[in-house]
Coordinates of C-alpha atoms in Angstrom, one line a residue:
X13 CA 0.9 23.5 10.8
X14 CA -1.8 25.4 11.6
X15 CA -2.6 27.4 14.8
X16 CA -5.5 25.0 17.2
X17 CA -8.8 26.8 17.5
X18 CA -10.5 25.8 20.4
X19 CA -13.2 23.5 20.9
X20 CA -15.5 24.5 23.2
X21 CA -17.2 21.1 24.2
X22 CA -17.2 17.5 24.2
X23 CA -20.2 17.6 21.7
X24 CA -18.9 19.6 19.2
X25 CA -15.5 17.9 19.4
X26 CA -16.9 15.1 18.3
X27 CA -19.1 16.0 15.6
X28 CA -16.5 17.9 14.2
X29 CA -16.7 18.1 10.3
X30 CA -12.9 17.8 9.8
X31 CA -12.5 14.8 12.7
X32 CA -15.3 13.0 11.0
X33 CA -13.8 12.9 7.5
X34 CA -10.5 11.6 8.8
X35 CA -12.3 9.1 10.8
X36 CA -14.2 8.0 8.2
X37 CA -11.1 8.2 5.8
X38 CA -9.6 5.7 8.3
X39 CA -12.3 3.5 8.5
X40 CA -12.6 3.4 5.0
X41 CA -8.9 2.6 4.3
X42 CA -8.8 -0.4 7.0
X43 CA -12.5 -1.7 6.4
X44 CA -11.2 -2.2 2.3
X45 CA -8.0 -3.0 3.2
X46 CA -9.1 -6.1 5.4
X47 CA -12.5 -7.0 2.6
X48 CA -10.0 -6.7 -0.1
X49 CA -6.9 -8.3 0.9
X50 CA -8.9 -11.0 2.6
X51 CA -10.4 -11.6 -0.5
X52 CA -7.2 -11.5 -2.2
X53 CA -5.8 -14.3 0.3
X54 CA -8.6 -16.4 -0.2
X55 CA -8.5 -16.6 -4.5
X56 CA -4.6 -16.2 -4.6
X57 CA -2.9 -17.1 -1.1
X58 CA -1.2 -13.8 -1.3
X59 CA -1.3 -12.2 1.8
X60 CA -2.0 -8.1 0.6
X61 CA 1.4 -7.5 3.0
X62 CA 3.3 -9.4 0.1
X63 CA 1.1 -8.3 -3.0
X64 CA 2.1 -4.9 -2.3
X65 CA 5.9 -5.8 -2.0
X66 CA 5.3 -7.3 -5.2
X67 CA 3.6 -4.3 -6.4
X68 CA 6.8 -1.9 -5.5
X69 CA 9.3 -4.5 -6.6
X70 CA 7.6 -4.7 -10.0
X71 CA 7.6 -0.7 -10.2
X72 CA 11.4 -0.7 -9.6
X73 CA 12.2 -2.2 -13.0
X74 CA 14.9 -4.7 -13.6
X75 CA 17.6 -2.8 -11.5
X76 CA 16.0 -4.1 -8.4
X77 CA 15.2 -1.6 -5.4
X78 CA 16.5 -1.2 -2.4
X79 CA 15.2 -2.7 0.8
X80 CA 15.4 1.0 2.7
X81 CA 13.2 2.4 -0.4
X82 CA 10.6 -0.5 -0.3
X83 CA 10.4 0.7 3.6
X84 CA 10.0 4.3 2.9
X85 CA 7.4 3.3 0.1
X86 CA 5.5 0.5 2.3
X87 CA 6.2 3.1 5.3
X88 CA 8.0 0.0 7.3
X89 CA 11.3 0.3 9.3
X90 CA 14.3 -0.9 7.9
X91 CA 13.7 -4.0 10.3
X92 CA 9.8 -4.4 9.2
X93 CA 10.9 -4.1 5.6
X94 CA 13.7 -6.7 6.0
X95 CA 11.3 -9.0 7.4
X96 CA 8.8 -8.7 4.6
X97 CA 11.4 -9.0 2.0
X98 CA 13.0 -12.7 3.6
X99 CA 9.0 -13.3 3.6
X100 CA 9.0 -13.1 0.0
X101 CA 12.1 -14.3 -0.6
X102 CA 11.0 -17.9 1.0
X103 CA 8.4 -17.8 -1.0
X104 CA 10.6 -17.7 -3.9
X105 CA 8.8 -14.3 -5.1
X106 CA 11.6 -12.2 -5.0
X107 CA 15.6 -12.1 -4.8
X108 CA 18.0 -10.0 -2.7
X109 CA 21.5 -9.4 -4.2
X110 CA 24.4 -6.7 -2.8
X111 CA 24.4 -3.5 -5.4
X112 CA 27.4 -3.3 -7.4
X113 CA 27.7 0.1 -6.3
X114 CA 27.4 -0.6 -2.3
X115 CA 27.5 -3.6 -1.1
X116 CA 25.9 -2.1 1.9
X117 CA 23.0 -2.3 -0.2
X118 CA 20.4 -4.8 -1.1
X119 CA 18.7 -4.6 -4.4
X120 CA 15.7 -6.9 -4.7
X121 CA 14.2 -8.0 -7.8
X122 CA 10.9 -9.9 -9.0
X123 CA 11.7 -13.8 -9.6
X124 CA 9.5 -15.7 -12.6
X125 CA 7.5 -16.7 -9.9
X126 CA 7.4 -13.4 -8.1
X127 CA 6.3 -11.8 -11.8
X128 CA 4.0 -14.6 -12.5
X129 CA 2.1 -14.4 -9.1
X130 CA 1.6 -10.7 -9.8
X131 CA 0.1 -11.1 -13.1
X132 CA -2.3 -13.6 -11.6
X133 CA -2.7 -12.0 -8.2
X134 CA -3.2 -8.3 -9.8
X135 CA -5.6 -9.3 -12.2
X136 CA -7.8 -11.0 -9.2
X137 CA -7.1 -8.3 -7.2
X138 CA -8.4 -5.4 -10.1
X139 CA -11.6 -7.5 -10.5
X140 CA -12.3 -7.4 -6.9
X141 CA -11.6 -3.3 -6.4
X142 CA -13.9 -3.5 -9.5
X143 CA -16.7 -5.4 -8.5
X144 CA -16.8 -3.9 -5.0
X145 CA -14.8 -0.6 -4.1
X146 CA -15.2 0.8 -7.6
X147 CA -18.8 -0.7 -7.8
X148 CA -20.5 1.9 -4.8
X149 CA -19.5 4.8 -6.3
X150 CA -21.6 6.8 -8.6
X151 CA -19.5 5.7 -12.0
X152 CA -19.5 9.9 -13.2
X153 CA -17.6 9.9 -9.4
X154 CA -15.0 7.5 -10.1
X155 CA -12.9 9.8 -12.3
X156 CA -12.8 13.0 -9.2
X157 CA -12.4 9.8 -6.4
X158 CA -8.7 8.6 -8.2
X159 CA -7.8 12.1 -8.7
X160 CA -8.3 13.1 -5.2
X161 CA -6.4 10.1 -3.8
X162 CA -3.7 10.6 -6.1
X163 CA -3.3 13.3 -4.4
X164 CA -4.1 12.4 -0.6
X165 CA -1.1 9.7 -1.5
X166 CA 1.4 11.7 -3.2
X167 CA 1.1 14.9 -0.1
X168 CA 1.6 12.4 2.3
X169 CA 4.6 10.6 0.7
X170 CA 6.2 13.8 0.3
X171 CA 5.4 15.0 4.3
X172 CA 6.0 11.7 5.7
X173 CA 10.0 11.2 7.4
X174 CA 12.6 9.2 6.0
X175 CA 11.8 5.2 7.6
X176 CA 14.3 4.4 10.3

């Protein structure tokens, strides 16, 4: 971390350059975030919460993942992540089996339903990033926009601590 510099007034706090892009990073994130997984619920009945568990299930392959690294990837406790896994799992979206390595260890893995509700579900979902996230930018932007939140993503992954 870097050394604070100090901020001589109220004024000038807030109209600081570096406050107001995180800020407006922040607002960004949640104002999508709530359009776009509200829109998602509405087409689908997905809530985004269990789209995105889908998401990191279906990334994991047919070994399954573990509930502790759908937490670190969702950035969830171990409790949170347990929580969202039983809600998927009463859904019938996803299944939770012991690892035959440690049985300590709960692998989950994508049902046919779970798989067929993320075809549908991502292909709505694409369409709407499309028609309105995607749609505001200048399209010779678009390219520079995914690059730089590749990498906004991938720092903070790597900074971020180990879920509890």
């Amino acid at each position: 971390m870097s050394s604070a510099t100090v901020i001589p007034s109220v004024r000038e706090a807030v109209s600081d350059p570096r406050i107001l892009l995180f800020g407006r990073l922040l607002g960004a994130a949640n104002g999508w975030e709530h359009l776009l997984g509200k829109a998602l619920q509405d087409e689908t009945g997905l809530e985004h919460t269990l789209f995105e568990l889908l998401v990191v299930v279906g990334r994991a392959g047919p070994d399954g993942i573990a509930v502790r690294d759908i937490a670190q990837a969702r950035v969830l406790t171990s409790g949170g992540a347990t929580r969202l896994v039983q809600r998927g799992v009463q859904r019938g979206f996803v299944t939770r089996k012991p690892s035959t390595e440690d049985a300590r260890v709960q692998l989950v893995n994508l049902t046919e339903e779970g798989e067929r509700m993320l075809l549908h579900s991502s292909a709505v979902h694409a369409a709407n990033i499309e028609r309105t996230l995607l749609a505001v930018l200048p399209e010779e932007h678009r390219a520079a926009f995914a690059v730089s939140v590749e990498v906004l993503s991938r720092e903070a992954a790597r900074a971020l601590p180990i879920m509890p």
